[in-house]
């Protein structure tokens, strides 16, 4: 009953500004169980933030504030959000202002990070991976990058990619982890890969390279989407296989109750990618 109230109120509020709510099942379920007496409200933010990539706006909204984004009929973000307060509609304007101020601060941070990050291209950031440890027995993220590049080249040859497509896969492998050195991913870790794609495009990389970077972490959980491109699939396989084999080699083998590096999930991801790509 609470969930239906939230959805009905949210949709009515979004219609008032010519939009629709971008519901996600997991967030809707979470919000439903966070409140006892739900009252939805619509807040707004400065339209100038819409120049940021949509993921940069939606992530702090959903993952940090439990807000639902509002989009137009074409799916483009509008400068509004739906929040759900626990309680009646009394003093709702005060609650709205509070929510707007919190989001404003987060979006201001995101814009600052986005602008700062672009002062170095992704390719220029790769060297910085030499200072980030991947796993104490497996070296740095730079070491991992070199292994992924070799694996990706090998897999590309196995599936018969032509020279150009192989070069795209290798380039994506070279840049794959570079976004882990950015302010944006440091602040919003859930944007790893996503920001890699955005910064790759802004750095003038080929679209195939950028898309593969975004798809390298897929699937992230059971039922998640799989890489849509062959380049992305090969990069995702290379990354996951390196972690699995490296971890086993370092003696980090899952037991009945412990799997701290999520190796079972990575292995299942490999199987699903291979089946999906036939």
Coordinates of N, CA and C in Angstrom, one line a residue, residues 33-125:
X33 N 10.4 0.8 2.4 CA 10.6 0.3 3.8 C 11.3 1.2 4.7
X34 N 11.7 2.4 4.1 CA 12.3 3.5 5.0 C 11.2 4.4 5.6
X35 N 10.0 4.4 5.0 CA 9.0 5.3 5.5 C 7.8 4.5 6.0
X36 N 7.1 5.1 7.0 CA 5.9 4.5 7.5 C 4.6 5.2 7.0
X37 N 4.8 6.5 6.8 CA 3.6 7.3 6.3 C 4.2 8.2 5.2
X38 N 4.2 7.7 4.0 CA 4.9 8.4 2.9 C 4.2 9.6 2.3
X39 N 4.9 10.7 2.1 CA 4.4 11.8 1.4 C 5.5 12.3 0.4
X40 N 5.1 12.2 -0.9 CA 6.1 12.5 -1.9 C 6.1 14.0 -2.1
X41 N 7.3 14.5 -2.5 CA 7.4 16.0 -2.8 C 8.3 16.1 -4.0
X42 N 8.1 17.2 -4.8 CA 9.0 17.4 -5.9 C 9.9 18.6 -5.6
X43 N 11.2 18.4 -5.9 CA 12.2 19.4 -5.7 C 12.8 19.7 -7.0
X44 N 13.6 20.8 -7.1 CA 14.2 21.2 -8.3 C 15.7 21.5 -8.0
X45 N 16.4 21.6 -9.1 CA 17.8 22.1 -9.0 C 18.1 22.9 -10.2
X46 N 19.2 23.6 -10.2 CA 19.6 24.6 -11.3 C 19.8 23.8 -12.6
X47 N 19.0 24.2 -13.6 CA 19.1 23.6 -15.0 C 20.5 23.6 -15.5
X48 N 21.4 24.5 -15.0 CA 22.8 24.5 -15.6 C 23.5 23.2 -15.3
X49 N 23.1 22.4 -14.3 CA 23.8 21.2 -14.0 C 23.5 20.1 -15.0
X50 N 22.5 20.3 -15.9 CA 22.1 19.4 -16.9 C 23.2 19.2 -18.0
X51 N 24.2 20.1 -18.0 CA 25.3 19.9 -18.9 C 26.2 18.7 -18.5
X52 N 26.1 18.3 -17.3 CA 26.8 17.1 -16.8 C 26.3 15.9 -17.4
X53 N 27.1 14.8 -17.6 CA 26.6 13.5 -18.0 C 25.4 13.1 -17.1
X54 N 24.4 12.5 -17.6 CA 23.2 12.1 -16.8 C 23.6 11.2 -15.6
X55 N 24.5 10.3 -15.8 CA 24.9 9.4 -14.7 C 25.5 10.2 -13.5
X56 N 26.2 11.3 -13.8 CA 26.8 12.1 -12.8 C 25.7 12.8 -11.9
X57 N 24.5 13.1 -12.5 CA 23.4 13.7 -11.8 C 22.6 12.7 -11.1
X58 N 22.3 11.5 -11.8 CA 21.5 10.5 -11.2 C 22.1 9.8 -10.0
X59 N 23.4 9.5 -10.1 CA 24.0 8.7 -9.0 C 23.9 9.4 -7.7
X60 N 24.3 10.7 -7.5 CA 24.1 11.3 -6.2 C 22.7 11.3 -5.8
X61 N 21.8 11.5 -6.8 CA 20.3 11.6 -6.5 C 19.9 10.2 -5.9
X62 N 20.1 9.2 -6.6 CA 19.6 7.9 -6.2 C 20.4 7.2 -5.1
X63 N 21.7 7.1 -5.3 CA 22.5 6.3 -4.4 C 22.8 7.0 -3.1
X64 N 22.9 8.3 -3.1 CA 23.2 9.0 -1.9 C 22.0 9.7 -1.2
X65 N 21.0 10.1 -1.9 CA 19.9 10.8 -1.4 C 18.6 10.1 -1.4
X66 N 18.5 9.0 -2.1 CA 17.3 8.2 -2.3 C 16.2 9.1 -3.0
X67 N 16.6 9.9 -3.9 CA 15.6 10.6 -4.8 C 15.4 9.9 -6.1
X68 N 14.3 10.1 -6.7 CA 13.9 9.6 -8.0 C 14.1 10.7 -9.0
X69 N 14.9 10.5 -10.1 CA 15.0 11.5 -11.1 C 13.7 11.6 -11.9
X70 N 13.5 12.8 -12.5 CA 12.4 13.1 -13.4 C 12.9 13.4 -14.8
X71 N 12.3 12.7 -15.8 CA 12.7 12.9 -17.2 C 11.5 13.3 -18.1
X72 N 11.8 13.9 -19.3 CA 10.7 14.1 -20.2 C 10.3 12.9 -20.9
X73 N 9.4 12.9 -21.9 CA 8.9 11.7 -22.6 C 10.0 11.1 -23.4
X74 N 11.0 11.9 -23.8 CA 12.1 11.3 -24.6 C 13.2 10.7 -23.7
X75 N 13.0 10.7 -22.4 CA 14.0 10.1 -21.5 C 15.1 11.1 -21.1
X76 N 15.0 12.4 -21.5 CA 16.1 13.3 -21.1 C 15.7 13.9 -19.7
X77 N 16.8 14.0 -18.9 CA 16.6 14.5 -17.5 C 16.0 15.9 -17.5
X78 N 15.1 16.1 -16.6 CA 14.6 17.5 -16.3 C 15.2 17.9 -14.9
X79 N 15.2 19.2 -14.7 CA 15.8 19.7 -13.4 C 14.9 19.5 -12.2
X80 N 14.4 18.3 -12.0 CA 13.5 18.0 -10.9 C 13.8 16.6 -10.3
X81 N 13.3 16.4 -9.1 CA 13.5 15.1 -8.5 C 12.3 14.9 -7.6
X82 N 12.0 13.6 -7.3 CA 10.9 13.2 -6.4 C 11.6 12.7 -5.1
X83 N 11.3 13.2 -4.0 CA 11.7 12.7 -2.7 C 10.5 12.3 -1.9
X84 N 10.7 11.4 -1.0 CA 9.6 10.9 -0.2 C 9.9 11.1 1.3
X85 N 9.1 12.0 2.0 CA 9.3 12.2 3.4 C 8.5 11.3 4.2
X86 N 8.9 11.0 5.4 CA 8.1 10.1 6.3 C 7.3 11.0 7.2
X87 N 6.0 11.1 6.9 CA 5.1 11.9 7.7 C 4.0 12.6 6.8
X88 N 3.4 13.6 7.3 CA 2.3 14.2 6.6 C 2.8 15.3 5.7
X89 N 1.9 16.1 5.1 CA 2.3 17.2 4.2 C 2.6 18.5 5.0
X90 N 2.5 18.4 6.3 CA 2.8 19.6 7.1 C 4.2 20.1 6.9
X91 N 4.4 21.4 6.7 CA 5.7 22.1 6.5 C 6.5 21.4 5.4
X92 N 5.8 21.0 4.4 CA 6.5 20.3 3.3 C 7.5 21.2 2.5
X93 N 7.2 22.5 2.5 CA 8.1 23.4 1.8 C 9.5 23.5 2.5
X94 N 9.5 23.4 3.8 CA 10.7 23.4 4.6 C 11.5 22.1 4.2
X95 N 10.8 21.0 4.2 CA 11.5 19.7 3.8 C 12.0 19.8 2.4
X96 N 11.3 20.4 1.5 CA 11.7 20.5 0.1 C 13.0 21.3 0.0
X97 N 13.0 22.5 0.7 CA 14.2 23.3 0.6 C 15.4 22.6 1.2
X98 N 15.2 21.8 2.3 CA 16.3 21.1 2.8 C 16.9 20.1 1.9
X99 N 16.0 19.3 1.2 CA 16.4 18.3 0.2 C 17.1 19.0 -1.0
X100 N 16.6 20.1 -1.4 CA 17.2 20.8 -2.6 C 18.6 21.3 -2.2
X101 N 18.8 21.8 -1.0 CA 20.1 22.3 -0.6 C 21.1 21.2 -0.5
X102 N 20.7 20.0 -0.1 CA 21.7 18.9 0.0 C 22.1 18.5 -1.4
X103 N 21.1 18.4 -2.3 CA 21.4 17.9 -3.7 C 22.3 19.0 -4.4
X104 N 21.9 20.3 -4.1 CA 22.7 21.4 -4.7 C 24.2 21.2 -4.4
X105 N 24.5 20.9 -3.1 CA 25.9 20.8 -2.7 C 26.6 19.6 -3.4
X106 N 25.8 18.5 -3.5 CA 26.4 17.3 -4.2 C 26.6 17.6 -5.7
X107 N 25.7 18.2 -6.3 CA 25.9 18.5 -7.7 C 27.0 19.5 -8.0
X108 N 27.2 20.5 -7.1 CA 28.3 21.4 -7.2 C 29.6 20.7 -7.1
X109 N 29.7 19.7 -6.1 CA 30.9 18.9 -6.0 C 31.2 18.2 -7.3
X110 N 30.1 17.5 -7.8 CA 30.2 16.7 -9.0 C 30.7 17.6 -10.2
X111 N 30.2 18.8 -10.3 CA 30.6 19.6 -11.4 C 32.1 20.0 -11.3
X112 N 32.5 20.3 -10.0 CA 33.9 20.7 -9.8 C 34.8 19.5 -10.1
X113 N 34.4 18.3 -9.7 CA 35.2 17.1 -10.0 C 35.3 16.9 -11.5
X114 N 34.2 17.0 -12.2 CA 34.1 16.8 -13.6 C 35.0 17.8 -14.4
X115 N 35.0 19.0 -14.0 CA 35.9 20.0 -14.6 C 37.4 19.8 -14.3
X116 N 37.7 19.4 -13.0 CA 39.1 19.2 -12.6 C 39.6 18.0 -13.3
X117 N 38.8 16.9 -13.4 CA 39.3 15.7 -14.0 C 39.7 15.8 -15.5
X118 N 39.1 16.8 -16.2 CA 39.4 17.0 -17.6 C 40.7 17.7 -17.8
X119 N 41.4 18.1 -16.8 CA 42.7 18.8 -17.0 C 43.8 17.8 -17.4
X120 N 43.5 16.5 -17.3 CA 44.4 15.4 -17.8 C 43.5 14.4 -18.6
X121 N 44.1 14.0 -19.7 CA 43.4 13.0 -20.5 C 43.4 11.6 -19.8
X122 N 42.6 10.7 -20.2 CA 42.6 9.3 -19.6 C 44.0 8.7 -19.9
X123 N 44.6 8.9 -21.1 CA 45.9 8.3 -21.4 C 47.0 8.8 -20.5
X124 N 46.9 10.1 -20.1 CA 47.9 10.7 -19.2 C 47.7 10.2 -17.8
X125 N 46.6 9.7 -17.5 CA 46.3 9.2 -16.1 C 46.8 7.8 -15.9

